[in-house]
Short mmCIF file of C-alpha atoms in Angstrom, two decimals:
data_model
loop_
_atom_site.label_atom_id
_atom_site.label_comp_id
_atom_site.label_asym_id
_atom_site.label_seq_id
_atom_site.Cartn_x
_atom_site.Cartn_y
_atom_site.Cartn_z
CA UNK A 1 -182.69 49.64 90.39
CA UNK A 2 -186.17 49.18 92.00
CA UNK A 3 -185.92 49.29 95.43
CA UNK A 4 -187.39 46.26 97.68
CA UNK A 5 -190.98 45.49 97.91
CA UNK A 6 -193.83 44.01 99.94
CA UNK A 7 -196.45 44.21 97.00
CA UNK A 8 -195.65 43.26 93.54
CA UNK A 9 -197.92 42.96 90.29
CA UNK A 10 -196.97 41.33 87.23
CA UNK A 11 -198.70 42.77 83.93
CA UNK A 12 -198.06 39.96 81.73
CA UNK A 13 -198.37 40.16 77.97
CA UNK A 14 -197.64 36.58 76.65
CA UNK A 15 -199.13 33.81 75.01
CA UNK A 16 -197.87 30.25 74.97
CA UNK A 17 -196.95 29.22 71.48
CA UNK A 18 -199.03 26.35 71.53
CA UNK A 19 -202.01 27.82 72.98
CA UNK A 20 -204.66 29.96 71.04
CA UNK A 21 -208.50 30.43 71.58
CA UNK A 22 -210.83 32.42 69.28
CA UNK A 23 -212.79 35.30 70.86
CA UNK A 24 -214.56 37.65 68.39
CA UNK A 25 -214.38 40.58 70.63
CA UNK A 26 -210.71 42.11 71.08
CA UNK A 27 -209.17 40.26 67.86
CA UNK A 28 -207.60 43.15 65.94
CA UNK A 29 -208.23 42.97 62.40
CA UNK A 30 -205.81 42.25 59.67
CA UNK A 31 -205.93 45.67 58.18
CA UNK A 32 -205.42 47.26 61.97
CA UNK A 33 -202.34 44.65 62.40
CA UNK A 34 -200.73 45.52 59.16
CA UNK A 35 -200.82 49.25 60.32
CA UNK A 36 -199.35 48.40 63.62
CA UNK A 37 -196.59 46.35 62.01
CA UNK A 38 -195.70 49.38 60.09
CA UNK A 39 -195.71 51.48 62.93
CA UNK A 40 -194.42 49.03 65.46
CA UNK A 41 -190.79 50.33 65.98
CA UNK A 42 -192.02 53.92 66.32
CA UNK A 43 -194.78 53.01 68.71
CA UNK A 44 -192.52 50.75 70.76
CA UNK A 45 -189.70 53.59 71.09
CA UNK A 46 -192.43 56.01 72.31
CA UNK A 47 -193.69 53.72 74.72
CA UNK A 48 -190.13 53.15 76.17
CA UNK A 49 -189.72 56.79 76.56
CA UNK A 50 -192.80 57.23 77.99
CA UNK A 51 -191.78 54.40 80.80
CA UNK A 52 -188.38 55.85 81.33
CA UNK A 53 -189.09 58.47 84.04
CA UNK A 54 -191.70 56.52 85.93
CA UNK A 55 -190.86 52.80 85.53
CA UNK A 56 -188.03 50.53 86.32
CA UNK A 57 -187.00 48.07 83.72
CA UNK A 58 -185.80 44.65 84.32
CA UNK A 59 -184.36 42.55 81.40
CA UNK A 60 -183.16 39.19 82.99
CA UNK A 61 -185.67 36.68 84.40
CA UNK A 62 -183.15 35.78 87.45
CA UNK A 63 -182.96 39.49 88.32
CA UNK A 64 -186.87 39.52 88.07
CA UNK A 65 -187.19 36.84 90.28
CA UNK A 66 -184.98 37.84 92.98
CA UNK A 67 -186.08 41.26 92.99
CA UNK A 68 -189.72 39.89 93.63
CA UNK A 69 -188.62 38.22 96.87
CA UNK A 70 -186.54 40.95 98.13
CA UNK A 71 -187.35 44.53 97.12
CA UNK A 72 -190.16 46.54 99.51
CA UNK A 73 -192.72 47.58 96.64
CA UNK A 74 -192.34 46.58 93.04
CA UNK A 75 -194.68 46.21 90.23
CA UNK A 76 -194.05 44.59 86.96
CA UNK A 77 -195.37 44.98 83.40
CA UNK A 78 -194.49 41.55 81.25
CA UNK A 79 -195.19 42.69 77.77
CA UNK A 80 -194.54 41.52 74.23
CA UNK A 81 -193.55 44.27 71.62
CA UNK A 82 -196.17 42.75 69.15
CA UNK A 83 -199.21 42.93 71.45
CA UNK A 84 -201.47 45.60 70.36
CA UNK A 85 -203.40 45.42 73.59
CA UNK A 86 -200.39 45.83 75.56
CA UNK A 87 -199.64 48.96 73.58
CA UNK A 88 -202.97 50.35 74.38
CA UNK A 89 -202.28 49.87 78.29
CA UNK A 90 -198.75 51.01 78.37
CA UNK A 91 -199.99 54.72 78.45
CA UNK A 92 -202.52 53.95 81.25
CA UNK A 93 -199.78 51.69 83.28
CA UNK A 94 -197.43 54.71 82.82
CA UNK A 95 -199.99 57.60 84.03
CA UNK A 96 -200.51 54.86 86.94
CA UNK A 97 -196.75 55.17 87.84
CA UNK A 98 -196.57 58.82 87.63
CA UNK A 99 -199.83 59.24 89.87
CA UNK A 100 -197.96 56.89 92.41
CA UNK A 101 -195.04 58.78 92.28
CA UNK A 102 -196.51 62.27 92.77
CA UNK A 103 -198.17 60.71 95.98
CA UNK A 104 -194.77 59.79 97.13
CA UNK A 105 -195.57 55.86 97.12
CA UNK A 106 -193.06 53.63 97.89
CA UNK A 107 -194.39 51.19 94.91
CA UNK A 108 -191.92 50.90 91.82
CA UNK A 109 -193.40 50.05 88.35
CA UNK A 110 -191.07 48.16 86.19
CA UNK A 111 -191.41 46.56 82.83
CA UNK A 112 -190.21 43.13 81.24
CA UNK A 113 -190.32 41.90 77.82
CA UNK A 114 -192.13 38.61 78.33
CA UNK A 115 -191.02 37.35 74.73
CA UNK A 116 -187.59 37.66 75.98
CA UNK A 117 -188.39 36.36 79.44
CA UNK A 118 -190.81 33.56 78.51
CA UNK A 119 -189.52 31.52 81.71
CA UNK A 120 -190.76 33.98 83.90
CA UNK A 121 -194.00 34.17 82.14
CA UNK A 122 -194.44 30.48 82.31
CA UNK A 123 -193.63 30.14 85.84
CA UNK A 124 -196.55 32.17 86.98
CA UNK A 125 -199.04 30.35 84.70
CA UNK A 126 -199.43 33.59 82.03
CA UNK A 127 -201.65 31.68 79.25
CA UNK A 128 -203.30 35.19 77.92
CA UNK A 129 -202.44 38.94 77.79
CA UNK A 130 -202.57 41.03 79.60
CA UNK A 131 -202.65 39.49 82.80
CA UNK A 132 -202.18 41.26 85.96
CA UNK A 133 -200.91 39.35 89.17
CA UNK A 134 -200.33 40.78 92.72
CA UNK A 135 -197.57 39.31 94.89
CA UNK A 136 -197.70 40.24 98.72
CA UNK A 137 -194.23 40.18 100.68
CA UNK A 138 -192.53 38.62 97.92
CA UNK A 139 -194.74 35.49 98.20
CA UNK A 140 -194.73 34.11 94.50
CA UNK A 141 -196.88 30.78 95.60
CA UNK A 142 -200.28 32.50 96.11
CA UNK A 143 -200.45 35.62 93.89
CA UNK A 144 -203.92 37.83 93.49
CA UNK A 145 -205.29 37.97 90.09
CA UNK A 146 -206.13 41.58 88.95
CA UNK A 147 -209.52 41.93 88.04
CA UNK A 148 -209.97 45.68 87.82
CA UNK A 149 -210.00 47.76 84.65
CA UNK A 150 -207.31 49.08 82.30
CA UNK A 151 -207.33 52.89 83.02
CA UNK A 152 -204.70 54.75 85.27
CA UNK A 153 -207.29 55.23 87.91
CA UNK A 154 -208.49 51.49 88.06
CA UNK A 155 -204.71 50.55 88.63
CA UNK A 156 -204.26 53.16 91.14
CA UNK A 157 -207.44 52.21 93.11
CA UNK A 158 -206.84 48.63 93.05
CA UNK A 159 -203.08 49.19 94.33
CA UNK A 160 -204.22 51.42 97.24
CA UNK A 161 -206.88 48.68 98.08
CA UNK A 162 -203.82 46.55 98.33
CA UNK A 163 -201.31 48.58 100.01
CA UNK A 164 -203.63 50.60 102.49
CA UNK A 165 -206.62 50.42 104.58
CA UNK A 166 -209.81 49.10 102.66
CA UNK A 167 -211.51 52.50 103.38
CA UNK A 168 -209.73 55.94 103.83
CA UNK A 169 -210.68 57.84 106.73
CA UNK A 170 -211.46 61.41 105.82
CA UNK A 171 -212.38 64.37 108.43
CA UNK A 172 -212.38 67.46 106.63
CA UNK A 173 -214.68 68.67 103.58
CA UNK A 174 -211.92 69.73 101.27
CA UNK A 175 -210.46 65.60 101.56
CA UNK A 176 -213.97 64.47 100.68
CA UNK A 177 -214.48 66.63 97.61
CA UNK A 178 -210.79 65.80 96.49
CA UNK A 179 -211.86 62.05 96.90
CA UNK A 180 -215.22 62.36 95.02
CA UNK A 181 -213.56 64.01 92.21
CA UNK A 182 -210.70 61.71 91.90
CA UNK A 183 -212.82 58.90 90.48
CA UNK A 184 -216.00 58.14 88.33
CA UNK A 185 -217.59 56.33 91.61
CA UNK A 186 -216.49 56.74 95.27
CA UNK A 187 -218.20 55.16 98.13
CA UNK A 188 -218.38 57.10 101.40
CA UNK A 189 -219.67 55.48 104.73
CA UNK A 190 -220.98 57.83 107.21
CA UNK A 191 -221.05 56.25 110.69
CA UNK A 192 -221.10 58.38 113.91
CA UNK A 193 -219.42 55.31 115.74
CA UNK A 194 -216.78 54.07 113.34
CA UNK A 195 -215.81 51.25 115.68
CA UNK A 196 -219.79 50.18 115.79
CA UNK A 197 -221.06 47.02 114.16
CA UNK A 198 -222.15 48.48 110.98
CA UNK A 199 -218.78 50.33 110.42
CA UNK A 200 -217.16 46.84 110.52
CA UNK A 201 -219.55 45.31 108.06
CA UNK A 202 -218.79 48.40 106.11
CA UNK A 203 -215.27 47.69 106.18
CA UNK A 204 -215.47 44.00 105.40
CA UNK A 205 -217.63 45.14 102.30
CA UNK A 206 -215.06 47.54 101.29
CA UNK A 207 -212.40 44.83 101.44
CA UNK A 208 -214.21 42.86 98.85
CA UNK A 209 -214.57 45.32 96.26
CA UNK A 210 -211.26 46.13 94.54
CA UNK A 211 -212.23 48.65 91.69
CA UNK A 212 -213.93 51.47 93.54
CA UNK A 213 -212.35 53.87 96.25
CA UNK A 214 -214.27 53.68 99.73
CA UNK A 215 -213.89 56.31 102.51
CA UNK A 216 -215.29 56.31 106.27
CA UNK A 217 -216.21 59.36 108.09
CA UNK A 218 -217.71 60.34 111.50
CA UNK A 219 -217.16 64.05 111.17
CA UNK A 220 -220.67 66.01 111.75
CA UNK A 221 -219.46 68.48 109.20
CA UNK A 222 -219.66 65.99 106.72
CA UNK A 223 -222.90 64.53 107.71
CA UNK A 224 -224.35 68.07 107.21
CA UNK A 225 -222.57 68.97 103.97
CA UNK A 226 -223.84 65.58 102.11
CA UNK A 227 -227.31 65.92 103.63
CA UNK A 228 -227.04 62.89 105.78
CA UNK A 229 -229.29 62.86 108.74
CA UNK A 230 -228.46 59.31 110.29
CA UNK A 231 -225.74 56.65 109.42
CA UNK A 232 -225.80 55.48 105.93
CA UNK A 233 -223.67 54.70 102.85
CA UNK A 234 -223.59 56.91 99.54
CA UNK A 235 -222.35 56.11 96.18
CA UNK A 236 -221.09 59.10 94.44
CA UNK A 237 -220.86 58.88 90.66
CA UNK A 238 -220.22 61.20 87.67
CA UNK A 239 -223.01 59.92 85.52
CA UNK A 240 -226.59 58.96 85.45
CA UNK A 241 -228.23 60.38 89.09
CA UNK A 242 -225.26 61.31 90.41
CA UNK A 243 -225.49 59.43 93.66
CA UNK A 244 -227.01 56.27 95.38
CA UNK A 245 -228.21 56.03 99.09
CA UNK A 246 -227.90 52.41 100.33
CA UNK A 247 -231.42 51.40 101.73
CA UNK A 248 -232.62 48.04 103.21
CA UNK A 249 -230.95 45.66 105.42
CA UNK A 250 -227.22 46.41 106.22
CA UNK A 251 -225.40 43.38 105.70
CA UNK A 252 -221.98 42.92 103.86
CA UNK A 253 -223.50 40.95 100.79
CA UNK A 254 -226.44 43.63 100.51
CA UNK A 255 -223.52 46.36 100.47
CA UNK A 256 -221.67 44.57 97.78
CA UNK A 257 -224.82 44.08 95.76
CA UNK A 258 -225.71 48.02 95.96
CA UNK A 259 -222.23 48.82 94.80
CA UNK A 260 -222.10 46.01 91.99
CA UNK A 261 -225.54 47.39 90.71
CA UNK A 262 -224.87 51.17 90.80
CA UNK A 263 -221.09 51.46 89.71
CA UNK A 264 -221.79 51.23 85.93
CA UNK A 265 -224.06 53.57 83.99
CA UNK A 266 -227.59 52.36 83.10
CA UNK A 267 -225.80 52.24 79.65
CA UNK A 268 -222.51 51.80 79.10
CA UNK A 269 -220.64 52.18 75.75
CA UNK A 270 -218.43 49.15 74.64
CA UNK A 271 -214.89 50.43 74.34
CA UNK A 272 -211.77 48.83 74.87
CA UNK A 273 -211.51 50.73 78.28
CA UNK A 274 -214.90 49.48 79.43
CA UNK A 275 -214.48 46.01 78.25
CA UNK A 276 -213.08 44.61 81.47
CA UNK A 277 -215.73 46.28 83.90
CA UNK A 278 -218.51 44.92 81.25
CA UNK A 279 -216.84 41.31 81.06
CA UNK A 280 -215.37 41.33 84.76
CA UNK A 281 -218.62 42.19 86.21
CA UNK A 282 -221.28 39.87 87.98
CA UNK A 283 -223.86 40.51 85.48
CA UNK A 284 -223.49 37.87 82.63
CA UNK A 285 -226.77 38.87 80.75
CA UNK A 286 -226.16 41.75 78.26
CA UNK A 287 -228.51 43.58 75.95
CA UNK A 288 -226.45 45.31 73.25
CA UNK A 289 -228.20 48.13 71.14
CA UNK A 290 -225.71 48.53 67.91
CA UNK A 291 -226.50 52.24 66.62
CA UNK A 292 -224.40 54.42 64.58
CA UNK A 293 -223.64 57.96 66.33
CA UNK A 294 -224.37 59.78 63.36
CA UNK A 295 -228.03 58.67 62.95
CA UNK A 296 -230.38 61.59 63.24
CA UNK A 297 -232.35 59.41 65.67
CA UNK A 298 -229.45 58.68 67.84
CA UNK A 299 -230.17 60.44 71.20
CA UNK A 300 -233.67 59.26 70.93
CA UNK A 301 -232.90 55.47 70.65
CA UNK A 302 -230.32 55.93 73.10
CA UNK A 303 -232.79 57.40 75.49
CA UNK A 304 -235.43 54.72 74.71
CA UNK A 305 -232.56 52.25 75.59
CA UNK A 306 -231.64 53.81 78.81
CA UNK A 307 -235.29 54.17 79.92
CA UNK A 308 -235.72 50.44 79.46
CA UNK A 309 -232.72 49.94 81.65
CA UNK A 310 -233.93 51.22 84.42
CA UNK A 311 -236.38 48.14 84.96
CA UNK A 312 -233.22 45.60 84.86
CA UNK A 313 -230.98 47.19 87.21
CA UNK A 314 -228.65 44.27 88.62
CA UNK A 315 -230.16 41.77 86.37
CA UNK A 316 -229.12 42.76 82.86
CA UNK A 317 -226.32 44.96 81.42
CA UNK A 318 -227.21 47.38 78.84
CA UNK A 319 -224.44 48.34 76.29
CA UNK A 320 -224.00 50.62 73.35
CA UNK A 321 -222.02 49.71 70.54
CA UNK A 322 -221.31 52.43 67.79
CA UNK A 323 -222.04 50.48 64.49
CA UNK A 324 -219.54 53.06 62.80
CA UNK A 325 -216.31 52.19 64.68
CA UNK A 326 -213.96 50.12 62.46
CA UNK A 327 -212.84 48.47 65.64
CA UNK A 328 -216.67 47.38 66.42
CA UNK A 329 -217.00 45.85 63.03
CA UNK A 330 -215.97 42.23 64.25
CA UNK A 331 -218.61 42.55 67.20
CA UNK A 332 -221.15 42.82 64.57
CA UNK A 333 -219.93 40.14 62.60
CA UNK A 334 -220.27 37.89 65.65
CA UNK A 335 -223.74 38.71 65.66
CA UNK A 336 -224.65 38.35 62.22
CA UNK A 337 -225.04 42.27 61.61
CA UNK A 338 -224.09 44.65 58.91
CA UNK A 339 -223.72 48.39 59.35
CA UNK A 340 -226.63 49.18 57.15
CA UNK A 341 -228.75 46.90 59.17
CA UNK A 342 -228.63 49.21 62.50
CA UNK A 343 -229.92 50.41 64.58
CA UNK A 344 -230.59 46.63 66.09
CA UNK A 345 -230.99 44.95 69.32
CA UNK A 346 -229.28 41.55 70.75
CA UNK A 347 -229.15 39.72 73.70
CA UNK A 348 -226.30 37.57 74.81
CA UNK A 349 -225.67 35.58 78.22
CA UNK A 350 -221.92 34.86 79.26
CA UNK A 351 -222.23 31.74 80.91
CA UNK A 352 -220.81 28.39 80.41
CA UNK A 353 -221.86 28.62 76.83
CA UNK A 354 -222.47 31.93 75.16
CA UNK A 355 -226.30 31.92 73.79
CA UNK A 356 -227.53 34.76 71.70
CA UNK A 357 -231.24 36.12 71.52
CA UNK A 358 -232.99 38.27 68.93
CA UNK A 359 -236.25 40.26 69.03
CA UNK A 360 -239.02 39.80 66.83
CA UNK A 361 -239.17 43.42 66.16
CA UNK A 362 -236.26 45.81 65.94
CA UNK A 363 -238.09 48.70 66.81
CA UNK A 364 -235.91 50.69 69.45
CA UNK A 365 -238.79 51.31 71.63
CA UNK A 366 -239.06 51.47 75.53
CA UNK A 367 -242.01 48.82 75.36
CA UNK A 368 -240.48 46.61 72.65
CA UNK A 369 -236.87 46.34 74.60
CA UNK A 370 -238.54 45.69 77.97
CA UNK A 371 -240.61 43.15 76.44
CA UNK A 372 -237.92 41.75 74.87
CA UNK A 373 -236.00 41.31 78.16
CA UNK A 374 -238.96 40.32 80.20
CA UNK A 375 -239.35 37.41 78.04
CA UNK A 376 -235.96 36.43 78.23
CA UNK A 377 -236.27 36.48 82.25
CA UNK A 378 -239.32 34.48 81.96
CA UNK A 379 -237.40 31.72 79.90
CA UNK A 380 -239.99 32.49 76.92
CA UNK A 381 -237.25 33.12 74.14
CA UNK A 382 -235.36 30.56 71.95
CA UNK A 383 -231.93 30.94 71.29
CA UNK A 384 -231.03 32.61 67.91
CA UNK A 385 -228.57 30.78 65.48
CA UNK A 386 -227.18 32.46 62.70
CA UNK A 387 -227.43 30.93 59.31
CA UNK A 388 -226.40 32.06 55.51
CA UNK A 389 -229.03 31.19 52.90
CA UNK A 390 -228.02 27.61 50.99
CA UNK A 391 -225.88 28.42 48.11
CA UNK A 392 -227.49 27.22 44.92
CA UNK A 393 -224.27 25.52 43.90
CA UNK A 394 -223.20 24.46 47.48
CA UNK A 395 -222.96 20.59 46.39
CA UNK A 396 -221.37 21.14 42.89
CA UNK A 397 -217.68 21.56 43.92
CA UNK A 398 -215.41 19.05 45.46
CA UNK A 399 -215.64 20.72 48.95
CA UNK A 400 -219.25 20.99 49.62
CA UNK A 401 -220.43 24.24 51.23
CA UNK A 402 -222.63 24.16 54.45
CA UNK A 403 -224.50 26.63 56.44
CA UNK A 404 -226.67 26.39 59.47
CA UNK A 405 -229.85 25.54 57.12
CA UNK A 406 -228.10 22.49 55.64
CA UNK A 407 -225.77 21.45 58.33
CA UNK A 408 -227.83 18.67 60.15
CA UNK A 409 -228.97 17.23 56.95
CA UNK A 410 -225.45 16.80 55.67
CA UNK A 411 -223.35 16.16 58.73
CA UNK A 412 -225.50 13.59 60.34
CA UNK A 413 -226.13 11.78 56.98
CA UNK A 414 -226.37 8.08 58.18
CA UNK A 415 -224.93 6.54 55.01
CA UNK A 416 -221.96 9.04 54.99
CA UNK A 417 -218.88 9.66 56.40
CA UNK A 418 -218.37 13.57 56.91
CA UNK A 419 -215.10 15.59 57.25
CA UNK A 420 -215.68 19.38 57.95
CA UNK A 421 -213.60 22.47 58.47
CA UNK A 422 -215.16 25.16 60.72
CA UNK A 423 -213.23 28.19 59.33
CA UNK A 424 -213.21 32.17 59.70
CA UNK A 425 -212.31 34.12 56.54
CA UNK A 426 -209.82 36.39 58.56
CA UNK A 427 -208.07 33.42 60.03
CA UNK A 428 -204.46 32.96 58.52
CA UNK A 429 -204.50 29.47 59.54
CA UNK A 430 -207.40 28.98 57.55
CA UNK A 431 -206.11 30.36 54.64
CA UNK A 432 -202.85 28.33 54.91
CA UNK A 433 -205.09 25.47 55.22
CA UNK A 434 -207.46 25.97 52.19
CA UNK A 435 -205.27 24.41 49.67
CA UNK A 436 -204.58 21.33 51.21
CA UNK A 437 -208.54 21.03 51.97
CA UNK A 438 -209.23 21.54 48.59
CA UNK A 439 -207.07 18.99 47.40
CA UNK A 440 -208.66 16.69 49.92
CA UNK A 441 -212.01 17.40 48.40
CA UNK A 442 -210.55 16.81 44.71
CA UNK A 443 -209.04 13.23 46.04
CA UNK A 444 -212.38 11.79 47.68
CA UNK A 445 -215.14 13.45 45.23
CA UNK A 446 -215.76 10.21 43.61
CA UNK A 447 -216.01 8.16 46.78
CA UNK A 448 -219.87 8.47 47.44
CA UNK A 449 -219.36 7.21 51.18
CA UNK A 450 -217.19 10.36 52.10
CA UNK A 451 -218.01 13.94 52.12
CA UNK A 452 -215.55 16.78 52.34
CA UNK A 453 -216.99 20.01 53.54
CA UNK A 454 -216.50 22.99 55.11
CA UNK A 455 -218.44 26.06 57.12
CA UNK A 456 -218.01 29.74 57.80
CA UNK A 457 -218.50 29.82 61.27
CA UNK A 458 -218.43 33.45 61.83
CA UNK A 459 -221.88 33.69 60.11
CA UNK A 460 -223.51 30.21 60.72
CA UNK A 461 -224.11 28.65 64.17
CA UNK A 462 -224.87 24.86 65.11
CA UNK A 463 -226.45 24.31 68.34
CA UNK A 464 -225.08 20.46 68.57
CA UNK A 465 -221.39 21.91 67.72
CA UNK A 466 -219.87 24.96 69.74
CA UNK A 467 -216.57 26.25 68.11
CA UNK A 468 -214.03 27.90 70.02
CA UNK A 469 -210.88 27.95 67.90
CA UNK A 470 -209.90 28.31 64.06
CA UNK A 471 -209.72 26.24 61.95
CA UNK A 472 -211.59 23.46 63.87
CA UNK A 473 -211.65 19.91 62.08
CA UNK A 474 -214.46 17.45 62.95
CA UNK A 475 -215.20 14.15 61.71
CA UNK A 476 -219.18 12.89 61.51
CA UNK A 477 -219.06 9.05 61.02
CA UNK A 478 -221.86 7.29 59.31
CA UNK A 479 -224.33 6.09 61.82
CA UNK A 480 -227.44 6.60 63.65
CA UNK A 481 -225.65 7.76 67.00
CA UNK A 482 -224.50 10.99 65.86
CA UNK A 483 -220.98 10.79 66.73
CA UNK A 484 -218.39 13.73 66.44
CA UNK A 485 -214.67 13.17 66.30
CA UNK A 486 -212.20 15.84 66.88
CA UNK A 487 -209.33 15.85 64.29
CA UNK A 488 -205.95 16.16 66.26
CA UNK A 489 -203.57 14.86 63.63
CA UNK A 490 -201.15 16.39 60.98
CA UNK A 491 -202.83 19.08 58.80
CA UNK A 492 -201.30 17.61 55.52
CA UNK A 493 -202.84 15.93 52.71
CA UNK A 494 -201.36 12.61 53.98
CA UNK A 495 -202.47 12.94 57.51
CA UNK A 496 -206.24 13.64 56.33
CA UNK A 497 -206.09 10.60 54.19
CA UNK A 498 -205.01 8.33 56.81
CA UNK A 499 -207.70 9.61 58.91
CA UNK A 500 -210.37 9.24 56.47
CA UNK A 501 -208.99 5.74 55.38
CA UNK A 502 -208.91 4.46 59.10
CA UNK A 503 -212.57 5.65 59.72
CA UNK A 504 -211.61 8.47 62.20
CA UNK A 505 -209.31 6.15 64.19
CA UNK A 506 -205.88 7.64 63.01
CA UNK A 507 -205.68 11.12 64.20
CA UNK A 508 -208.83 11.34 65.72
CA UNK A 509 -209.41 12.64 69.44
CA UNK A 510 -212.14 11.57 71.86
CA UNK A 511 -215.58 11.86 70.54
CA UNK A 512 -217.69 14.39 72.25
CA UNK A 513 -221.03 15.41 71.30
CA UNK A 514 -220.72 18.97 72.80
CA UNK A 515 -217.30 19.96 71.64
CA UNK A 516 -214.13 20.31 73.29
CA UNK A 517 -212.55 23.50 74.48
CA UNK A 518 -209.32 22.19 75.80
CA UNK A 519 -207.90 20.51 72.92
CA UNK A 520 -209.30 22.90 70.23
CA UNK A 521 -206.08 25.12 70.70
CA UNK A 522 -204.50 26.44 67.50
CA UNK A 523 -200.66 27.08 67.25
CA UNK A 524 -199.84 30.86 67.15
CA UNK A 525 -196.80 32.82 66.41
CA UNK A 526 -196.45 36.27 67.56
CA UNK A 527 -196.20 37.21 63.85
CA UNK A 528 -199.40 35.99 63.36
CA UNK A 529 -201.40 38.73 64.74
CA UNK A 530 -204.51 38.65 62.70
CA UNK A 531 -205.55 35.92 65.10
CA UNK A 532 -204.48 37.45 68.50
CA UNK A 533 -207.25 38.18 71.66
CA UNK A 534 -207.30 39.45 75.14
CA UNK A 535 -207.91 36.88 77.52
CA UNK A 536 -210.76 37.51 79.92
CA UNK A 537 -212.75 35.46 82.05
CA UNK A 538 -215.75 35.92 79.52
CA UNK A 539 -215.83 37.38 76.20
CA UNK A 540 -218.16 37.69 73.28
#
């Protein structure tokens, strides 16, 4: 059994059975899930073995609750056996446990199956997975949300920050070398007076940044070793120029900005491991280069992309996505791209509403990329909305087929009530709804005042309607005021019929021109894995 804990972390892998939102990134494909299902038992057993020596395991929620309050140092990994992203995190979590054990840390890492202990997950407000929460001194009332990456060094660095000083004091060259070698990014403050005002500013800044290890020194030998003639701060990194030296007015805010601007590569490749750093950062404008690594011009294009990135450090994040990787195909789909159309450039903002932009030219040159980004920053670009071409027979069937190019004309027809299903081809719930929706179309096909329609929202986008989950059902009543009513009734032929016959009153939610985020949740059972996602603050 684990020992007592002053510090506790909960890594939670749980989804409320009544909550589901769609996010194009991080959804595993149906094919991937089928493979995972076949290998599930083997993978899960392997992970259990991996955790055996480094991790403690609690199975009963009452025991978990008592341990949190009474044990000195504890960490918990709440997971679901069917969660693909939990499986990806598990080995890194185990490595972190091993590193802490080697260091003689008192922190004990544990594992809990959240599907068995759902009350515990609900108690701490777990809505997505994986979720990491930090508890100090057994205090369950105000947990600290984990926001670092999903690699072992990220977990260890974050724990060190929470259980020790914000910056490690170093006095020997060997200690400095070991620290610099230990992580991708390390910050060292060189101060002759470690009790001075600048040193205090440095420590305050170090306290605010979880994902990067900090150190501080006043030793002359270390000043000489790293060619520091006077007090200063250096960020060491294993990429790009290798080190950055702080310049300018030394304030906490400027120090934080310095670290945030330099801790990521000029160009970062999108992977499951780098995703938390990409989406969890402060830069919410991203330029993406979709490029196959097998291309003969790969290095030339990547070099041009990196050269352009130098002009937008701290303003725009430059991301490379290998267009040949199977797991990245959903990302291409989200941007309306196909593998054969790459290389290609896109820009996206991750503010309250995600907005995508497309350059006029797909030329991967420094000038073209720089010009594209400059126009965005100057507010000269219009959002890019995807649309398929209008099918020749779009209105020849009982259920009309809408695309971006004909949506406005049909949905806001002042003379007709229009009921639309916004779907995704890969969505299991959409597939279940399809025959019912077709029956609804057949029932009302002779009614000239009612239109039953559908639109593939993975390849068609509408500025006036934002879709956050699949399937989403919206009613556009006849009239000039462009009302939109969200359907929230039963998904049965009878339920739909009552809704239509009542003019959108029986089964309708509040009218909303900008779409409803909170109420567009889709029921999700664990076995319906084809629609699962990783819950992050901002995602594509």
